[in-house]
PDB file of C-alpha atoms in Angstrom:
ATOM      1  CA  MET A  16       0.030  -0.155   0.038  1.00  0.00           C
ATOM      2  CA  ASP A  17       0.888   3.453  -0.663  1.00  0.00           C
ATOM      3  CA  PRO A  18       2.800   4.926   2.646  1.00  0.00           C
ATOM      4  CA  PHE A  19       0.870   8.339   2.194  1.00  0.00           C
ATOM      5  CA  LEU A  20      -2.584   6.556   1.767  1.00  0.00           C
ATOM      6  CA  HIS A  21      -1.640   4.655   4.787  1.00  0.00           C
ATOM      7  CA  ALA A  22      -0.866   7.771   6.764  1.00  0.00           C
ATOM      8  CA  ALA A  23      -4.351   8.889   5.557  1.00  0.00           C
ATOM      9  CA  ILE A  24      -6.087   5.991   6.880  1.00  0.00           C
ATOM     10  CA  GLU A  25      -4.251   6.252  10.147  1.00  0.00           C
ATOM     11  CA  GLU A  26      -5.596   9.735  10.591  1.00  0.00           C
ATOM     12  CA  ALA A  27      -9.156   8.525   9.760  1.00  0.00           C
ATOM     13  CA  GLN A  28      -8.909   5.855  12.478  1.00  0.00           C
ATOM     14  CA  LEU A  29      -7.551   8.298  14.988  1.00  0.00           C
ATOM     15  CA  GLY A  30     -10.696  10.424  14.008  1.00  0.00           C
ATOM     16  CA  LEU A  31     -12.959   7.296  14.791  1.00  0.00           C
ATOM     17  CA  ARG A  32     -11.208   6.462  18.024  1.00  0.00           C
ATOM     18  CA  GLU A  33     -12.047  10.042  18.932  1.00  0.00           C
ATOM     19  CA  GLY A  34     -15.559   9.644  18.281  1.00  0.00           C
ATOM     20  CA  GLY A  35     -15.455  11.644  15.025  1.00  0.00           C
ATOM     21  CA  ILE A  36     -16.128  10.646  11.164  1.00  0.00           C
ATOM     22  CA  PRO A  37     -13.262   8.601  10.043  1.00  0.00           C
ATOM     23  CA  ILE A  38     -11.966  10.475   7.188  1.00  0.00           C
ATOM     24  CA  GLY A  39      -8.092  11.384   7.205  1.00  0.00           C
ATOM     25  CA  SER A  40      -5.943  13.010   4.968  1.00  0.00           C
ATOM     26  CA  VAL A  41      -2.243  13.990   4.525  1.00  0.00           C
ATOM     27  CA  LEU A  42      -0.506  16.695   2.353  1.00  0.00           C
ATOM     28  CA  VAL A  43       2.806  15.509   0.700  1.00  0.00           C
ATOM     29  CA  HIS A  44       5.513  18.042  -0.677  1.00  0.00           C
ATOM     30  CA  ARG A  45       8.488  16.398  -2.273  1.00  0.00           C
ATOM     31  CA  GLY A  46       7.727  13.156  -0.532  1.00  0.00           C
ATOM     32  CA  ARG A  47       7.351  14.336   2.762  1.00  0.00           C
ATOM     33  CA  ILE A  48       4.335  14.931   4.986  1.00  0.00           C
ATOM     34  CA  ILE A  49       3.704  18.428   5.505  1.00  0.00           C
ATOM     35  CA  GLY A  50       0.160  18.347   7.112  1.00  0.00           C
ATOM     36  CA  ARG A  51      -1.734  15.486   8.604  1.00  0.00           C
ATOM     37  CA  GLY A  52      -5.476  15.638   9.703  1.00  0.00           C
ATOM     38  CA  HIS A  53      -8.856  14.072  10.127  1.00  0.00           C
ATOM     39  CA  ASN A  54     -12.352  15.229  10.291  1.00  0.00           C
ATOM     40  CA  ARG A  55     -12.721  16.938  13.533  1.00  0.00           C
ATOM     41  CA  ARG A  56     -16.516  18.374  13.030  1.00  0.00           C
ATOM     42  CA  VAL A  57     -17.698  16.341  16.130  1.00  0.00           C
ATOM     43  CA  GLN A  58     -14.692  16.988  18.255  1.00  0.00           C
ATOM     44  CA  ARG A  59     -14.319  20.547  17.884  1.00  0.00           C
ATOM     45  CA  GLY A  60     -17.779  21.527  17.180  1.00  0.00           C
ATOM     46  CA  SER A  61     -16.567  22.775  13.810  1.00  0.00           C
ATOM     47  CA  THR A  62     -18.400  23.415  10.600  1.00  0.00           C
ATOM     48  CA  ILE A  63     -15.388  23.407   8.173  1.00  0.00           C
ATOM     49  CA  LEU A  64     -12.917  20.972   9.776  1.00  0.00           C
ATOM     50  CA  HIS A  65     -12.918  17.939   7.173  1.00  0.00           C
ATOM     51  CA  GLY A  66     -10.087  15.737   6.836  1.00  0.00           C
ATOM     52  CA  GLU A  67      -8.564  17.689   4.064  1.00  0.00           C
ATOM     53  CA  MET A  68      -9.252  21.032   5.618  1.00  0.00           C
ATOM     54  CA  ASP A  69      -7.438  19.808   8.884  1.00  0.00           C
ATOM     55  CA  ALA A  70      -4.483  18.502   6.885  1.00  0.00           C
ATOM     56  CA  LEU A  71      -4.098  22.020   5.126  1.00  0.00           C
ATOM     57  CA  GLU A  72      -4.486  23.839   8.324  1.00  0.00           C
ATOM     58  CA  ASN A  73      -1.921  21.764  10.075  1.00  0.00           C
ATOM     59  CA  ALA A  74       0.370  22.259   7.142  1.00  0.00           C
ATOM     60  CA  GLY A  75       0.544  25.941   8.382  1.00  0.00           C
ATOM     61  CA  ARG A  76       1.049  28.822   5.852  1.00  0.00           C
ATOM     62  CA  GLN A  77       3.033  27.653   2.899  1.00  0.00           C
ATOM     63  CA  ALA A  78       4.245  29.507  -0.342  1.00  0.00           C
ATOM     64  CA  ALA A  79       1.998  29.135  -3.356  1.00  0.00           C
ATOM     65  CA  LYS A  80       4.882  27.108  -5.049  1.00  0.00           C
ATOM     66  CA  VAL A  81       4.789  24.464  -2.109  1.00  0.00           C
ATOM     67  CA  TYR A  82       1.056  23.766  -2.873  1.00  0.00           C
ATOM     68  CA  ARG A  83       1.455  23.544  -6.476  1.00  0.00           C
ATOM     69  CA  GLU A  84       4.263  20.848  -5.928  1.00  0.00           C
ATOM     70  CA  SER A  85       2.234  18.794  -3.632  1.00  0.00           C
ATOM     71  CA  VAL A  86      -0.153  15.833  -3.560  1.00  0.00           C
ATOM     72  CA  LEU A  87      -3.178  15.587  -1.182  1.00  0.00           C
ATOM     73  CA  TYR A  88      -4.034  11.996  -0.099  1.00  0.00           C
ATOM     74  CA  THR A  89      -7.706  11.522   1.287  1.00  0.00           C
ATOM     75  CA  THR A  90      -9.453   8.438   2.620  1.00  0.00           C
ATOM     76  CA  LEU A  91     -12.778   9.963   0.817  1.00  0.00           C
ATOM     77  CA  SER A  92     -13.638  11.634  -2.048  1.00  0.00           C
ATOM     78  CA  PRO A  93     -13.472  15.313  -1.507  1.00  0.00           C
ATOM     79  CA  CYS A  94     -16.598  17.438  -1.054  1.00  0.00           C
ATOM     80  CA  ALA A  95     -17.210  20.740  -2.564  1.00  0.00           C
ATOM     81  CA  MET A  96     -15.639  22.815  -0.045  1.00  0.00           C
ATOM     82  CA  CYS A  97     -12.305  20.675   0.117  1.00  0.00           C
ATOM     83  CA  SER A  98     -12.401  20.529  -3.701  1.00  0.00           C
ATOM     84  CA  GLY A  99     -12.491  24.271  -3.455  1.00  0.00           C
ATOM     85  CA  ALA A 100      -9.367  24.513  -1.464  1.00  0.00           C
ATOM     86  CA  ILE A 101      -7.605  22.290  -3.480  1.00  0.00           C
ATOM     87  CA  LEU A 102      -8.325  24.286  -6.562  1.00  0.00           C
ATOM     88  CA  LEU A 103      -7.660  27.621  -4.584  1.00  0.00           C
ATOM     89  CA  TYR A 104      -4.098  26.412  -3.607  1.00  0.00           C
ATOM     90  CA  GLY A 105      -3.369  24.928  -6.811  1.00  0.00           C
ATOM     91  CA  ILE A 106      -2.791  21.610  -5.553  1.00  0.00           C
ATOM     92  CA  PRO A 107      -2.147  19.300  -8.830  1.00  0.00           C
ATOM     93  CA  ARG A 108      -2.775  15.833  -7.839  1.00  0.00           C
ATOM     94  CA  VAL A 109      -5.297  14.331  -5.428  1.00  0.00           C
ATOM     95  CA  VAL A 110      -5.099  10.633  -4.372  1.00  0.00           C
ATOM     96  CA  ILE A 111      -8.549   9.240  -3.218  1.00  0.00           C
ATOM     97  CA  GLY A 112      -8.781   6.179  -0.944  1.00  0.00           C
ATOM     98  CA  GLU A 113     -12.396   5.495  -1.991  1.00  0.00           C
ATOM     99  CA  ASN A 114     -15.372   6.984  -3.660  1.00  0.00           C
ATOM    100  CA  GLN A 115     -18.134   4.240  -3.331  1.00  0.00           C
ATOM    101  CA  THR A 116     -19.448   5.689  -0.108  1.00  0.00           C
ATOM    102  CA  PHE A 117     -19.581   9.216  -1.281  1.00  0.00           C
ATOM    103  CA  LEU A 118     -18.708  10.518  -4.716  1.00  0.00           C
ATOM    104  CA  GLY A 119     -17.509  14.196  -4.341  1.00  0.00           C
ATOM    105  CA  GLU A 120     -16.397  16.678  -6.654  1.00  0.00           C
ATOM    106  CA  GLU A 121     -14.052  14.564  -8.613  1.00  0.00           C
ATOM    107  CA  ALA A 122     -15.306  15.640 -11.994  1.00  0.00           C
ATOM    108  CA  LEU A 123     -14.790  19.500 -11.089  1.00  0.00           C
ATOM    109  CA  LEU A 124     -11.182  18.763  -9.752  1.00  0.00           C
ATOM    110  CA  ARG A 125     -10.487  16.912 -13.231  1.00  0.00           C
ATOM    111  CA  SER A 126     -12.245  19.731 -15.353  1.00  0.00           C
ATOM    112  CA  ARG A 127      -9.741  22.011 -13.624  1.00  0.00           C
ATOM    113  CA  GLY A 128      -6.555  19.824 -14.460  1.00  0.00           C
ATOM    114  CA  VAL A 129      -6.195  18.207 -11.238  1.00  0.00           C
ATOM    115  CA  GLN A 130      -4.910  14.646 -11.636  1.00  0.00           C
ATOM    116  CA  VAL A 131      -7.390  12.543  -9.652  1.00  0.00           C
ATOM    117  CA  GLU A 132      -6.352   8.986  -8.723  1.00  0.00           C
ATOM    118  CA  VAL A 133      -8.789   6.714  -6.893  1.00  0.00           C
ATOM    119  CA  HIS A 134      -7.624   3.534  -5.054  1.00  0.00           C
ATOM    120  CA  ASP A 135     -10.917   1.803  -4.116  1.00  0.00           C
ATOM    121  CA  ASP A 136      -9.077   0.650  -1.002  1.00  0.00           C
ATOM    122  CA  ALA A 137     -10.947  -1.789   0.733  1.00  0.00           C
ATOM    123  CA  THR A 138      -9.959  -0.542   4.320  1.00  0.00           C
ATOM    124  CA  CYS A 139     -11.305   2.898   3.462  1.00  0.00           C
ATOM    125  CA  ILE A 140     -14.400   1.478   1.872  1.00  0.00           C
ATOM    126  CA  GLN A 141     -15.178  -0.812   4.977  1.00  0.00           C
ATOM    127  CA  MET A 142     -14.463   2.031   7.538  1.00  0.00           C
ATOM    128  CA  MET A 143     -17.085   4.249   5.954  1.00  0.00           C
ATOM    129  CA  ARG A 144     -19.463   1.495   5.537  1.00  0.00           C
ATOM    130  CA  ASP A 145     -19.339   0.556   8.865  1.00  0.00           C
ATOM    131  CA  PHE A 146     -19.219   4.033  10.415  1.00  0.00           C
ATOM    132  CA  ILE A 147     -22.494   4.898   8.198  1.00  0.00           C
ATOM    133  CA  GLN A 148     -24.170   1.895   9.399  1.00  0.00           C
ATOM    134  CA  ALA A 149     -23.329   2.465  13.057  1.00  0.00           C
ATOM    135  CA  ARG A 150     -23.692   6.228  13.135  1.00  0.00           C
ATOM    136  CA  PRO A 151     -25.950   7.359  10.392  1.00  0.00           C
ATOM    137  CA  GLU A 152     -27.055  10.589  12.281  1.00  0.00           C
ATOM    138  CA  LEU A 153     -23.607  11.865  12.118  1.00  0.00           C
ATOM    139  CA  TRP A 154     -23.144  10.878   8.682  1.00  0.00           C
ATOM    140  CA  ASN A 155     -26.441  12.511   7.598  1.00  0.00           C
ATOM    141  CA  GLU A 156     -25.580  15.763   9.697  1.00  0.00           C
ATOM    142  CA  ASP A 157     -22.500  15.980   7.452  1.00  0.00           C
ATOM    143  CA  ILE A 158     -23.231  14.846   4.061  1.00  0.00           C
ATOM    144  CA  GLY A 159     -27.074  14.794   4.246  1.00  0.00           C
ATOM    145  CA  GLU A 160     -29.837  12.046   3.929  1.00  0.00           C
ATOM    146  CA  ASP A 161     -30.581  13.254   0.303  1.00  0.00           C
ATOM    147  CA  GLU A 162     -27.058  12.874  -0.810  1.00  0.00           C
ATOM    148  CA  ILE A 163     -26.951   9.153   0.441  1.00  0.00           C
ATOM    149  CA  ALA A 164     -30.224   8.195  -1.348  1.00  0.00           C
ATOM    150  CA  SER A 165     -29.056   9.929  -4.559  1.00  0.00           C
ATOM    151  CA  ARG A 166     -25.997   7.649  -4.812  1.00  0.00           C
TER     152      ARG A 166
END
């Protein structure tokens, strides 16, 4: 397994142990993790701390060139907010653990020139399926019941 996707999975598992939504992410620049994060909406009562946003926040301020040379790894297909941040900072490549439980804005990212790679990772898929089954109220709060029904 890709070690950076594995690091994102570790972040997701940490979030789950904390009582949150198991989505993790890492920002990698030139082969080194510069930001790690996981969904902290529950833990921090935050409206915006998705896994990708947390990883970007934890990377701290970076020069534009750093983002343009980075890869964002995430366990789940990025939502509109997180995709907007990817586009805003010019991150050229996104590696996604899975998009079966939620298909985010991959088409938008691709249309704007971002290289999107989906792994269909069994660990990521099972982790989200188990979470959605065990905690549908939390999943629905973040994603919404209508979104699930349309997939």
